[in-house]
PDB file of C-alpha atoms in Angstrom:
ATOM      1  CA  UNK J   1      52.340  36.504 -29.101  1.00 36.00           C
ATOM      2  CA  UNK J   2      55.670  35.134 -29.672  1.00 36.00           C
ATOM      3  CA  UNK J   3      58.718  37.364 -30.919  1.00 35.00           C
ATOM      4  CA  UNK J   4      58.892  35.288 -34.186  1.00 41.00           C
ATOM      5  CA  UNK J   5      55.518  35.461 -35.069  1.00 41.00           C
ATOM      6  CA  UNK J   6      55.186  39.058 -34.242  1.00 35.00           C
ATOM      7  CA  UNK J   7      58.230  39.908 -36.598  1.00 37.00           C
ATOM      8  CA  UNK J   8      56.609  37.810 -39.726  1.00 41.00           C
ATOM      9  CA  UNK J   9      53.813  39.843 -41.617  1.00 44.00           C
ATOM     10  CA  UNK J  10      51.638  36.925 -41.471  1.00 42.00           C
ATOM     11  CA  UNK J  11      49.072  37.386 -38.873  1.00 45.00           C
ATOM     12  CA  UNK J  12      47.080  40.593 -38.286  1.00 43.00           C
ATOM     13  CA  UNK J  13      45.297  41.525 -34.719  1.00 41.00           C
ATOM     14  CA  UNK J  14      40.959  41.637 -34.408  1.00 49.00           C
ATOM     15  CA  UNK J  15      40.979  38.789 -37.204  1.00 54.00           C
ATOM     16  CA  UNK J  16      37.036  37.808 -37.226  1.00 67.00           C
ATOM     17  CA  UNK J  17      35.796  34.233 -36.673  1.00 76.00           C
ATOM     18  CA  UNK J  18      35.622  30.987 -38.642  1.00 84.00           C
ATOM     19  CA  UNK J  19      32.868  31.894 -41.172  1.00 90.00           C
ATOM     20  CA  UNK J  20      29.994  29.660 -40.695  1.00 94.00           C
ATOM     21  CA  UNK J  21      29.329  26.691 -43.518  1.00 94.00           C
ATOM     22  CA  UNK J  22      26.247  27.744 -44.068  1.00 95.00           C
ATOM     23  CA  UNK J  23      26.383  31.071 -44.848  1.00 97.00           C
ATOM     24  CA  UNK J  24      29.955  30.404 -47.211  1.00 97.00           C
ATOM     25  CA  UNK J  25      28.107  27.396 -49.383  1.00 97.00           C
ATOM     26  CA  UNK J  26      25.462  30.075 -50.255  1.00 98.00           C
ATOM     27  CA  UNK J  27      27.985  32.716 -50.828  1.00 98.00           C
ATOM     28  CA  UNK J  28      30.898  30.258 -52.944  1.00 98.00           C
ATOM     29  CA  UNK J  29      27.519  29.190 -55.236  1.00 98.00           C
ATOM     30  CA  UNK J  30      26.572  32.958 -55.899  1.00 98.00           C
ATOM     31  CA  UNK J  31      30.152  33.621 -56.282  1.00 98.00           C
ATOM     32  CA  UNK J  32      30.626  30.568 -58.951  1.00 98.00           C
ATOM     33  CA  UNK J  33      27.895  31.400 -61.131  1.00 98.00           C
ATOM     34  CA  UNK J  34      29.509  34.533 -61.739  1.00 98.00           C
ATOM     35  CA  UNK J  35      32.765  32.876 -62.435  1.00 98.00           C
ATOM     36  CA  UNK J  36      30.708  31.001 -65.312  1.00 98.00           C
ATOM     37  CA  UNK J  37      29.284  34.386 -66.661  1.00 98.00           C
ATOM     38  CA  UNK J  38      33.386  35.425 -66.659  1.00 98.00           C
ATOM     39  CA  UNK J  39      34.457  32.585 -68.061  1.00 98.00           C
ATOM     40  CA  UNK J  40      31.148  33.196 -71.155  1.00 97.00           C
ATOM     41  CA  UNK J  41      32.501  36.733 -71.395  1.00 98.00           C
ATOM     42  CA  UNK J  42      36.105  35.838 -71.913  1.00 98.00           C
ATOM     43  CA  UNK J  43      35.341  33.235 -74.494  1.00 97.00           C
ATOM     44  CA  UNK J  44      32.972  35.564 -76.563  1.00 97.00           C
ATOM     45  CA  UNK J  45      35.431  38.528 -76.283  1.00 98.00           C
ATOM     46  CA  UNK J  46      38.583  36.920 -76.989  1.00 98.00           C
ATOM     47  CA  UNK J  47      40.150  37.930 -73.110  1.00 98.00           C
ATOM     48  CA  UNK J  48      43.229  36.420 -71.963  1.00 98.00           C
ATOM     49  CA  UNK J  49      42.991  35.619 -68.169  1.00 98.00           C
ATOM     50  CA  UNK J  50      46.496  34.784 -65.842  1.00 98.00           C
ATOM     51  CA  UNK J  51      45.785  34.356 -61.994  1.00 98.00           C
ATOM     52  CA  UNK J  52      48.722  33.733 -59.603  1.00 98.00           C
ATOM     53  CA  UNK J  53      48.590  32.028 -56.956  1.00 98.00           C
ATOM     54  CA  UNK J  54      51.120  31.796 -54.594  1.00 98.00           C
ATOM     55  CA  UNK J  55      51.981  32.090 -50.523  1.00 97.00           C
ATOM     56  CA  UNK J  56      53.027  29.769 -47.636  1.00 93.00           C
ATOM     57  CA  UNK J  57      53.038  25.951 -47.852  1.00 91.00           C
ATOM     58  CA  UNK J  58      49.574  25.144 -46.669  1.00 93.00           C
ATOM     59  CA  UNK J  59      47.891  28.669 -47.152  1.00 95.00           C
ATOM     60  CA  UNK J  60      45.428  27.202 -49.510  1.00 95.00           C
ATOM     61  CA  UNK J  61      46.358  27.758 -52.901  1.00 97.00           C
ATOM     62  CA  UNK J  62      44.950  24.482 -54.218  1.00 96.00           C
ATOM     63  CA  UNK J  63      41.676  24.407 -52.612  1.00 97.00           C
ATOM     64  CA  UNK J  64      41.172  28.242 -53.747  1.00 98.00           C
ATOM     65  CA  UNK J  65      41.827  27.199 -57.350  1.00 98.00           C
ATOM     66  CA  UNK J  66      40.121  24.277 -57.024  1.00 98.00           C
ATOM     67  CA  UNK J  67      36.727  26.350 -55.554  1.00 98.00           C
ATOM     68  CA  UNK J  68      37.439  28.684 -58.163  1.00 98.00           C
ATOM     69  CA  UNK J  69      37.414  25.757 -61.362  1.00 98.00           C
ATOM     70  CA  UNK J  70      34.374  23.777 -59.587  1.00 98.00           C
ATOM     71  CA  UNK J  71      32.230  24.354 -62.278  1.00 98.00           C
ATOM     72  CA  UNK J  72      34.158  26.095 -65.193  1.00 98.00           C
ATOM     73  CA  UNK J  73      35.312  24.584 -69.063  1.00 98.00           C
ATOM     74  CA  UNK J  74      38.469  23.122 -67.970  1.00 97.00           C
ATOM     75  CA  UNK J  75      38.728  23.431 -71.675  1.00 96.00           C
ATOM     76  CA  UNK J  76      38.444  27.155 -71.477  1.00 97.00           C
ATOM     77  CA  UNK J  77      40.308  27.173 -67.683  1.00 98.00           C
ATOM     78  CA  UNK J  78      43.407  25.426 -67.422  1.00 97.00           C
ATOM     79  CA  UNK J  79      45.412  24.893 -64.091  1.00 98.00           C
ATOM     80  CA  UNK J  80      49.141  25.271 -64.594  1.00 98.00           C
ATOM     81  CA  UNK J  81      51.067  23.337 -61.688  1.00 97.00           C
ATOM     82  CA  UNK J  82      54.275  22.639 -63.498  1.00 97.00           C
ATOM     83  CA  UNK J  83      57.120  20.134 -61.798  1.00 93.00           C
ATOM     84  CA  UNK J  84      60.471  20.940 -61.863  1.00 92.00           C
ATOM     85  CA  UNK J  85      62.551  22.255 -64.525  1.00 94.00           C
ATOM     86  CA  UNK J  86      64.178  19.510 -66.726  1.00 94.00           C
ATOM     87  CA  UNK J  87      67.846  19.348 -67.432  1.00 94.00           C
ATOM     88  CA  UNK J  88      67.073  21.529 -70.596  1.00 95.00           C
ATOM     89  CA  UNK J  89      64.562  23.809 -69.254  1.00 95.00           C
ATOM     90  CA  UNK J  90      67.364  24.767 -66.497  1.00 94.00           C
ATOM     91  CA  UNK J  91      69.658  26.105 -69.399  1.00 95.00           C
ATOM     92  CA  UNK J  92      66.710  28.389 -71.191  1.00 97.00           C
ATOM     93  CA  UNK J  93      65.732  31.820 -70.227  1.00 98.00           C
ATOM     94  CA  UNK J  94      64.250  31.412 -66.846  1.00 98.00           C
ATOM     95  CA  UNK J  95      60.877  33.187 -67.957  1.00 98.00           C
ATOM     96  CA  UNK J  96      60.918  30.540 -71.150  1.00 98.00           C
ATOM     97  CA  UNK J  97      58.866  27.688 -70.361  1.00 96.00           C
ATOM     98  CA  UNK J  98      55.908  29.407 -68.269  1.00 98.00           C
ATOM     99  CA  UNK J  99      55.647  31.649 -71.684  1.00 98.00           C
ATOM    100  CA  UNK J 100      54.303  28.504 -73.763  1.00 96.00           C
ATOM    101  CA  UNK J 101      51.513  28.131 -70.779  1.00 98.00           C
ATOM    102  CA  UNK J 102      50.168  31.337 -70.962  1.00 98.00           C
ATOM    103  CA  UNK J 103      46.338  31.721 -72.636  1.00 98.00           C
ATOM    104  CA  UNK J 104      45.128  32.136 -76.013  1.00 98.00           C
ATOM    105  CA  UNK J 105      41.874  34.348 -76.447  1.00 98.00           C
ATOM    106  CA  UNK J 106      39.176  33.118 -74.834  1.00 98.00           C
ATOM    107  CA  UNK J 107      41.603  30.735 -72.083  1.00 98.00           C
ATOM    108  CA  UNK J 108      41.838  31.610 -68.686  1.00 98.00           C
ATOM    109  CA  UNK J 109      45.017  30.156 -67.002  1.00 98.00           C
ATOM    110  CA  UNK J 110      45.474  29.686 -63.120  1.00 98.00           C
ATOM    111  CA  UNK J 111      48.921  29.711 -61.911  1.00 98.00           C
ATOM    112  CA  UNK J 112      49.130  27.009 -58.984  1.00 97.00           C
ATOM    113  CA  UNK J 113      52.839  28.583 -58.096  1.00 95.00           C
ATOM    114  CA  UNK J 114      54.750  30.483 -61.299  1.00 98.00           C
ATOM    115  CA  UNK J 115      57.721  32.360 -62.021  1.00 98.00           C
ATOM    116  CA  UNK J 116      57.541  33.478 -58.208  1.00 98.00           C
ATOM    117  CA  UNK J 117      59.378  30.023 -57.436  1.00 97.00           C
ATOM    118  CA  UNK J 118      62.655  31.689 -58.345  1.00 98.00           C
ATOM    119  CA  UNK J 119      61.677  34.438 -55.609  1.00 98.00           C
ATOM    120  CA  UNK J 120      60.466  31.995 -52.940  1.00 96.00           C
ATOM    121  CA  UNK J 121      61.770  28.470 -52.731  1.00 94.00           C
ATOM    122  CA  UNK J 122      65.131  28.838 -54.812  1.00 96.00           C
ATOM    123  CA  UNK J 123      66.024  31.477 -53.402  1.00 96.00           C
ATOM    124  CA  UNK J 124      65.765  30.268 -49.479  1.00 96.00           C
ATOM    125  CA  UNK J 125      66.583  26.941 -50.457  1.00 94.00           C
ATOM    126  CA  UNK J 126      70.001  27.511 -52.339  1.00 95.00           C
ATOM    127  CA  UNK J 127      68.203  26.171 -55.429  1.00 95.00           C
ATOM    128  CA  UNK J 128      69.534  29.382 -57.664  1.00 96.00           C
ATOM    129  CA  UNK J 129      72.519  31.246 -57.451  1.00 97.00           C
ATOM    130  CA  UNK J 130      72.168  35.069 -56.279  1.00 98.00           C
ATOM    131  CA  UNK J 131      73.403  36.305 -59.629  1.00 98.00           C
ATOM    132  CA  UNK J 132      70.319  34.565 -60.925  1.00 98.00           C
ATOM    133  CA  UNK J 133      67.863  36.102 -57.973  1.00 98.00           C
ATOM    134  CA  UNK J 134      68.638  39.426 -58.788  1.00 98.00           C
ATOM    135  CA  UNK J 135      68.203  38.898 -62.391  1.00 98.00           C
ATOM    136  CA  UNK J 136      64.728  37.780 -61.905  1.00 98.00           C
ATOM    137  CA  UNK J 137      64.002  40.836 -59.919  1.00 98.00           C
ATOM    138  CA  UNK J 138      65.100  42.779 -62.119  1.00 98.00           C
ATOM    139  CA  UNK J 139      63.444  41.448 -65.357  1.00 98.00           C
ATOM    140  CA  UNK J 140      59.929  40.114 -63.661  1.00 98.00           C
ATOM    141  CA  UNK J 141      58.489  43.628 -63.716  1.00 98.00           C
ATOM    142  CA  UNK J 142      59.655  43.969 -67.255  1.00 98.00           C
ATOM    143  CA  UNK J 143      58.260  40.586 -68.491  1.00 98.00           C
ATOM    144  CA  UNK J 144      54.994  41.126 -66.440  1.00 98.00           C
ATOM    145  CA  UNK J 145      54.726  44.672 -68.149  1.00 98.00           C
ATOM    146  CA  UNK J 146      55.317  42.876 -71.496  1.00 98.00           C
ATOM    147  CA  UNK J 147      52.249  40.671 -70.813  1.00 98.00           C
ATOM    148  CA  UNK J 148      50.174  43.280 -69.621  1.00 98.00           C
ATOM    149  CA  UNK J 149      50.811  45.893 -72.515  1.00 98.00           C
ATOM    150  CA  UNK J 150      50.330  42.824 -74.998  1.00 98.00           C
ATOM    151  CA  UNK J 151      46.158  43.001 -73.770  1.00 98.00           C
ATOM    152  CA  UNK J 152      46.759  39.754 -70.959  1.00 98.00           C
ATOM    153  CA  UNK J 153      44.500  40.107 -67.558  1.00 98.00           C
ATOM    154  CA  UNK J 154      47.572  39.489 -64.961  1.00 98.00           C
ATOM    155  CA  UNK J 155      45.833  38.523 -61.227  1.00 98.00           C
ATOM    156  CA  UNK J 156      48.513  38.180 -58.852  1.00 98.00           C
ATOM    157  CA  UNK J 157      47.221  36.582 -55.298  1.00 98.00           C
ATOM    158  CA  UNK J 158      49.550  36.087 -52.092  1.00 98.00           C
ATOM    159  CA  UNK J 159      47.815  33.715 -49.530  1.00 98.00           C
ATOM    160  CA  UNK J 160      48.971  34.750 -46.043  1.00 97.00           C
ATOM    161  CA  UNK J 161      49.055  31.742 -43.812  1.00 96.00           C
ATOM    162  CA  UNK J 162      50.642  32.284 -39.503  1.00 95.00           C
ATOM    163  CA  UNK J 163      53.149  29.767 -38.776  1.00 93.00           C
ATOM    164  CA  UNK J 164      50.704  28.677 -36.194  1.00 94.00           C
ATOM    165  CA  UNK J 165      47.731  27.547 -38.663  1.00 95.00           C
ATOM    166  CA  UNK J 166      50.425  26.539 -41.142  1.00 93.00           C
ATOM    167  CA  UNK J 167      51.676  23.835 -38.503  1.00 92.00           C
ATOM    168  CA  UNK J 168      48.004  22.913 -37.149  1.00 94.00           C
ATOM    169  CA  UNK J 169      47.452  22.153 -41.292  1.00 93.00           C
ATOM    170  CA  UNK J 170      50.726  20.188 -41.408  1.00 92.00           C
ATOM    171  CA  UNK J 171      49.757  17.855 -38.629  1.00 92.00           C
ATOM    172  CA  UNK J 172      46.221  17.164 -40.321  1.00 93.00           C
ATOM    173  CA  UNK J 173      47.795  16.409 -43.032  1.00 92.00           C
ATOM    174  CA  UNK J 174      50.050  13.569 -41.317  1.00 90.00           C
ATOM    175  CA  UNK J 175      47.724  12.019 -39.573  1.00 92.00           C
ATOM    176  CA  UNK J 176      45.426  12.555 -43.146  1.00 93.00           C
ATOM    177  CA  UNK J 177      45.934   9.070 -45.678  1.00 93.00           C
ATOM    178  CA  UNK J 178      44.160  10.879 -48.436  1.00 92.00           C
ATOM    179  CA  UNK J 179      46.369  14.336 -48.089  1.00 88.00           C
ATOM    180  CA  UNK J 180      49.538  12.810 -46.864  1.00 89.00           C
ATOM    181  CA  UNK J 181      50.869  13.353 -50.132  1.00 88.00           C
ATOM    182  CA  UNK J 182      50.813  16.748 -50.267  1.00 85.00           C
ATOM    183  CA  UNK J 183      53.481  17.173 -47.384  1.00 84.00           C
ATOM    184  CA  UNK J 184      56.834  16.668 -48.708  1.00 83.00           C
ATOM    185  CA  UNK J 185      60.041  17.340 -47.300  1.00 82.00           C
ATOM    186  CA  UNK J 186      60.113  20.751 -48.994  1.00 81.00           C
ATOM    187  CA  UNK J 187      56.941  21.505 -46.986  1.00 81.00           C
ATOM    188  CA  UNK J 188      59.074  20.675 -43.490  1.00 82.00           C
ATOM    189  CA  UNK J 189      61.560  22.946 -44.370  1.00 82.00           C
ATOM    190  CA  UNK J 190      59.563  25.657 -44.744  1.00 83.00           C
ATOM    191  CA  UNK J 191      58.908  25.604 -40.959  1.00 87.00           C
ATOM    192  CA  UNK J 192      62.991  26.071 -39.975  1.00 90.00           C
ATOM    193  CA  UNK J 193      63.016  28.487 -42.464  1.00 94.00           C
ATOM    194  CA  UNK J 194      60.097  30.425 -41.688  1.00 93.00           C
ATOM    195  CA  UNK J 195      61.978  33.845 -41.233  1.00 95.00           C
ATOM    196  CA  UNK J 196      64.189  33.349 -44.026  1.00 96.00           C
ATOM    197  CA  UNK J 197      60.828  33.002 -46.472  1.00 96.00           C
ATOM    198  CA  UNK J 198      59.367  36.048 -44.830  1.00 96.00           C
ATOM    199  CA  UNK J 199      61.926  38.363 -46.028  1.00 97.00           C
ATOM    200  CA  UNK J 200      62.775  36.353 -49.060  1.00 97.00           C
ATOM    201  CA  UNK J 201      58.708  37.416 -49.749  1.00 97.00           C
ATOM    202  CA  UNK J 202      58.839  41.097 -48.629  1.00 98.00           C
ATOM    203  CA  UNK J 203      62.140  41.745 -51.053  1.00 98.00           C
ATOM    204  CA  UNK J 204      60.175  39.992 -53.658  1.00 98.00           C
ATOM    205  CA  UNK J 205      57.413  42.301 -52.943  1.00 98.00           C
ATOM    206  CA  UNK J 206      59.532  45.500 -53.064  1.00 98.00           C
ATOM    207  CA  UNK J 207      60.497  45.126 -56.970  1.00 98.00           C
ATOM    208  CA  UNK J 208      57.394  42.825 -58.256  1.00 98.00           C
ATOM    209  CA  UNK J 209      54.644  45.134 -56.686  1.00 98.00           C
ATOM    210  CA  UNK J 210      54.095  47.141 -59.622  1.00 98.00           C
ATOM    211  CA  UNK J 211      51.357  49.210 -60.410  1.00 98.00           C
ATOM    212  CA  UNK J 212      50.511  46.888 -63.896  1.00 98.00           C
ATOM    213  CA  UNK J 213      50.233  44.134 -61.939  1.00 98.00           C
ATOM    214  CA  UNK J 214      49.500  44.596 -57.957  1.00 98.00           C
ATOM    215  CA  UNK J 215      50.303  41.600 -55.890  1.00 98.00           C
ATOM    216  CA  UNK J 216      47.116  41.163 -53.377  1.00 98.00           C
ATOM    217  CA  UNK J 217      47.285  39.694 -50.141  1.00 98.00           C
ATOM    218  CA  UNK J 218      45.088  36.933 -48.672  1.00 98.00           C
ATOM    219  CA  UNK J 219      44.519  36.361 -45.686  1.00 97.00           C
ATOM    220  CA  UNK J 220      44.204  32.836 -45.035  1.00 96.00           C
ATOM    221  CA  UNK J 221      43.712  31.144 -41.923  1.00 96.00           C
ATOM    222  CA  UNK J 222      39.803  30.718 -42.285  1.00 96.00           C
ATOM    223  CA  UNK J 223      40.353  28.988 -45.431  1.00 96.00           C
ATOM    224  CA  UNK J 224      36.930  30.127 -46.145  1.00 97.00           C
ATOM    225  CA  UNK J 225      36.839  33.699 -46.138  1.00 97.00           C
ATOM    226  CA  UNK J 226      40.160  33.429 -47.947  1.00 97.00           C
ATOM    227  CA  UNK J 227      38.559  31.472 -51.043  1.00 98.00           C
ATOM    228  CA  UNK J 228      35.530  34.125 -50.990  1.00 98.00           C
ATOM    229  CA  UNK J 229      37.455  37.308 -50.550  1.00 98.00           C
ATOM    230  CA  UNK J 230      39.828  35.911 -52.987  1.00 98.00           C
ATOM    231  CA  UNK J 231      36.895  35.058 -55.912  1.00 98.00           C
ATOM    232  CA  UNK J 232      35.088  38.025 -55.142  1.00 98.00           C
ATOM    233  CA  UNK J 233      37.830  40.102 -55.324  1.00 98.00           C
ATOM    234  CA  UNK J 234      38.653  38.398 -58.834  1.00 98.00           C
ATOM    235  CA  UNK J 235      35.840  39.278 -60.176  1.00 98.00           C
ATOM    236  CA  UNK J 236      35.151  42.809 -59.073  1.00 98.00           C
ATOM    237  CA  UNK J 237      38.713  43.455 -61.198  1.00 98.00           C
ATOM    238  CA  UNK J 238      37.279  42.337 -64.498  1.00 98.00           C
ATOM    239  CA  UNK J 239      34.984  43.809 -66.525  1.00 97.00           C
ATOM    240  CA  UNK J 240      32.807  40.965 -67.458  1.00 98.00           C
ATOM    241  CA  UNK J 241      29.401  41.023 -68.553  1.00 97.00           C
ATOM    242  CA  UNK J 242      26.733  38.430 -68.932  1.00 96.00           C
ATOM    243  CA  UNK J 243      26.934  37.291 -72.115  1.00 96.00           C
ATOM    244  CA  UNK J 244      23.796  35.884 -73.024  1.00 93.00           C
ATOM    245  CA  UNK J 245      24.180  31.536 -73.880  1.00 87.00           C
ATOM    246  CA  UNK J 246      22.048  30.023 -77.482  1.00 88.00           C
ATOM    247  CA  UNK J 247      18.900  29.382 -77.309  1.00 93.00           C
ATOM    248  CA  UNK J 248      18.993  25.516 -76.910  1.00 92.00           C
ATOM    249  CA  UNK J 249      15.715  23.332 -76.760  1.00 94.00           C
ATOM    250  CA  UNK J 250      15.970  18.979 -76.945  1.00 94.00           C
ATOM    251  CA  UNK J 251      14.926  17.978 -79.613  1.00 94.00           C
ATOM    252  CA  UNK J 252      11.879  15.654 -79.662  1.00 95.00           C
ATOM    253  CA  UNK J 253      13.183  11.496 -79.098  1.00 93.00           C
ATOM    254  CA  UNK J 254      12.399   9.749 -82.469  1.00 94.00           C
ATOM    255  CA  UNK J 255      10.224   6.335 -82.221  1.00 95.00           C
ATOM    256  CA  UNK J 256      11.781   3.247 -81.920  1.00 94.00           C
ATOM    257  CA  UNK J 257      13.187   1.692 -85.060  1.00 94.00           C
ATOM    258  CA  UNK J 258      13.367  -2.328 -83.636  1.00 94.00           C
ATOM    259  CA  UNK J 259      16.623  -1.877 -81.552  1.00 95.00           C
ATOM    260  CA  UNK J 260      16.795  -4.116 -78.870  1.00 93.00           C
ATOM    261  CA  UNK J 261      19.696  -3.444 -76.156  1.00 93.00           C
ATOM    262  CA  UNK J 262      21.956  -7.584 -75.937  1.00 94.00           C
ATOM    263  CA  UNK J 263      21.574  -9.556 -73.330  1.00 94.00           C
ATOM    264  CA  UNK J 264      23.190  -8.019 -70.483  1.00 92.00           C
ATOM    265  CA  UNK J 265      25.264 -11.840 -69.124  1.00 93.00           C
ATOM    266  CA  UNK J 266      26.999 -10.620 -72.458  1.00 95.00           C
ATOM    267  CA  UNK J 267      28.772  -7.898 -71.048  1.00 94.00           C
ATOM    268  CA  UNK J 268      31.171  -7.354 -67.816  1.00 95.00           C
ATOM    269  CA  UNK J 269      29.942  -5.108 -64.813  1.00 95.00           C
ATOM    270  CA  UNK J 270      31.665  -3.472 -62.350  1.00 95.00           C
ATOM    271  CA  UNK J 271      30.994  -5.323 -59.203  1.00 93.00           C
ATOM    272  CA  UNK J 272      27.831  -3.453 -57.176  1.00 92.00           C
ATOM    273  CA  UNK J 273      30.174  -2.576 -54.246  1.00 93.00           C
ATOM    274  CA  UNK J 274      27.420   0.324 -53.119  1.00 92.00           C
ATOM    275  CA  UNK J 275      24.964  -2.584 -52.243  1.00 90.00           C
ATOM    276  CA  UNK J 276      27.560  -3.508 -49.669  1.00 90.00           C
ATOM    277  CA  UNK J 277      27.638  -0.677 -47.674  1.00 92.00           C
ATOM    278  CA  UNK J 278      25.998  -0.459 -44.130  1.00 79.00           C
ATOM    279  CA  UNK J 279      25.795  -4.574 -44.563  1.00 75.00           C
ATOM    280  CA  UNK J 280      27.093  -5.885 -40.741  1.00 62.00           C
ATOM    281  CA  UNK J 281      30.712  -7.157 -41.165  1.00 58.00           C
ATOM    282  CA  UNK J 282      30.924  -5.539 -45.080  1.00 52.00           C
ATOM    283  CA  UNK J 283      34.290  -3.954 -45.721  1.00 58.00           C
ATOM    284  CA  UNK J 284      33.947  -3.177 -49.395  1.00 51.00           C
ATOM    285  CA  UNK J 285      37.260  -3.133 -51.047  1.00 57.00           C
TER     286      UNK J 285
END
């Protein structure tokens, strides 16, 4: 093991195996219905839900959240991935606009990076001034308190990523048309910089690890155990019950009255472009 990846807290020794597919569809399904019963308990009780989900570029935030969503209300569970700050938002209390994101009763709202930014990227990147660093660390604890002792469920998640599976997911993702987006230049820099994030995380972790609201680690290179350990762990933290749905039956379909459905040349169909597939020397689009 190299000196730089032995000094960063990312990987641990005697990790276990990739999980098998198999055996993690059966598990994600079991674990999904039970994020519908949550998501039925916080409606009928009123809850307010906050998850946070931060970590390294490419640790697997967004395909957590999006396991975790699959099959929810997106009504009742919002994601909140917010861009950056405008030229007004830069001027309010830094804590301001995440505040007008954060759930009624009955919402659950999943963080897809937060308030942590000011921890993480500013602060490596130059993108806040230190005065303004330590001033988040010193009123995070207090505003995460303040949401906490107001009745909100606060969920913070780290997902742990080694620089070596972070760079393996970086190439995929280049050579990748449909997830080329999703490396920017930001994303590069976070591999010269990979130290600098490391400590910029375990100061973070020093004053924001707070008995209220516990930051839990993820450990992500089998992006598969992380989304499972990271659900199940979710749920074994909130006190949900099954709350039991109406009673709904369908209702019997009335006779016909005489309608009679136009002719269908009178309307414009989407070309059958599935009836093209597997034809020798069909391209489709």
């Amino acid at each position: 093991m190299s000196e730089r990846r032995a000094m960063s807290d990312e990987k641990s020794s005697g990790e276990p195996g990739k999980l098998p597919r198999s055996l993690y569809e059966r598990e994600l399904y079991r674990l999904q219905t039970e994020l519908v019963k949550l998501q039925g308990w916080v409606r009928a009780e009123g809850a307010r839900l906050v998850v946070v989900f931060e970590g390294r570029d490419a640790a697997g935030k967004g395909s957590t959240i999006k396991r975790v969503t699959e099959h929810l209300n997106p009504r009742v569970a919002r994601i909140v991935a917010l861009p950056r700050p405008t030229e007004r938002e830069r001027g309010q209390w830094y804590f301001q606009r995440y505040v007008e994101h954060l759930p009624a009763p009955g919402e659950v709202v999943l963080l897809d990076r937060s308030w942590y930014n000011r921890a993480g990227v500013e602060r490596v990147m130059g993108f806040c001034t230190m005065e303004e660093h330590q001033r988040f660390l010193r009123q995070c604890p207090i505003f995460e308190r303040m949401l906490v002792e107001d009745g909100i469920l606060l969920r913070k998640y780290w997902f742990s990523v080694s620089d070596a599976v972070q760079e393996e997911r970086f190439r995929r993702r280049l050579q990748d048309p449909t997830r080329r987006w999703k490396l920017s230049p930001m994303d590069l820099e976070s591999i010269t910089r990979w130290e600098a994030y490391s400590r910029a995380k375990d100061e973070m972790f020093v004053h924001t690890d707070i008995s209220e609201a516990p930051w839990y680690v993820v450990e992500s290179d089998d992006k598969r155990r992380a989304r499972l350990n990271m659900i199940a762990h979710l749920l074994s933290t909130v006190p949900y019950k099954t709350v039991d749905p109406p009673v709904i039956e369908l209702p019997p379909r009335p006779p016909s009255t005489g309608y009679q459905r136009p002719p269908r040349d009178l309307q414009t169909y989407v070309p059958d472009h599935a009836s093209r597939l597997g034809k020798r020397g069909g391209r489709g689009i």
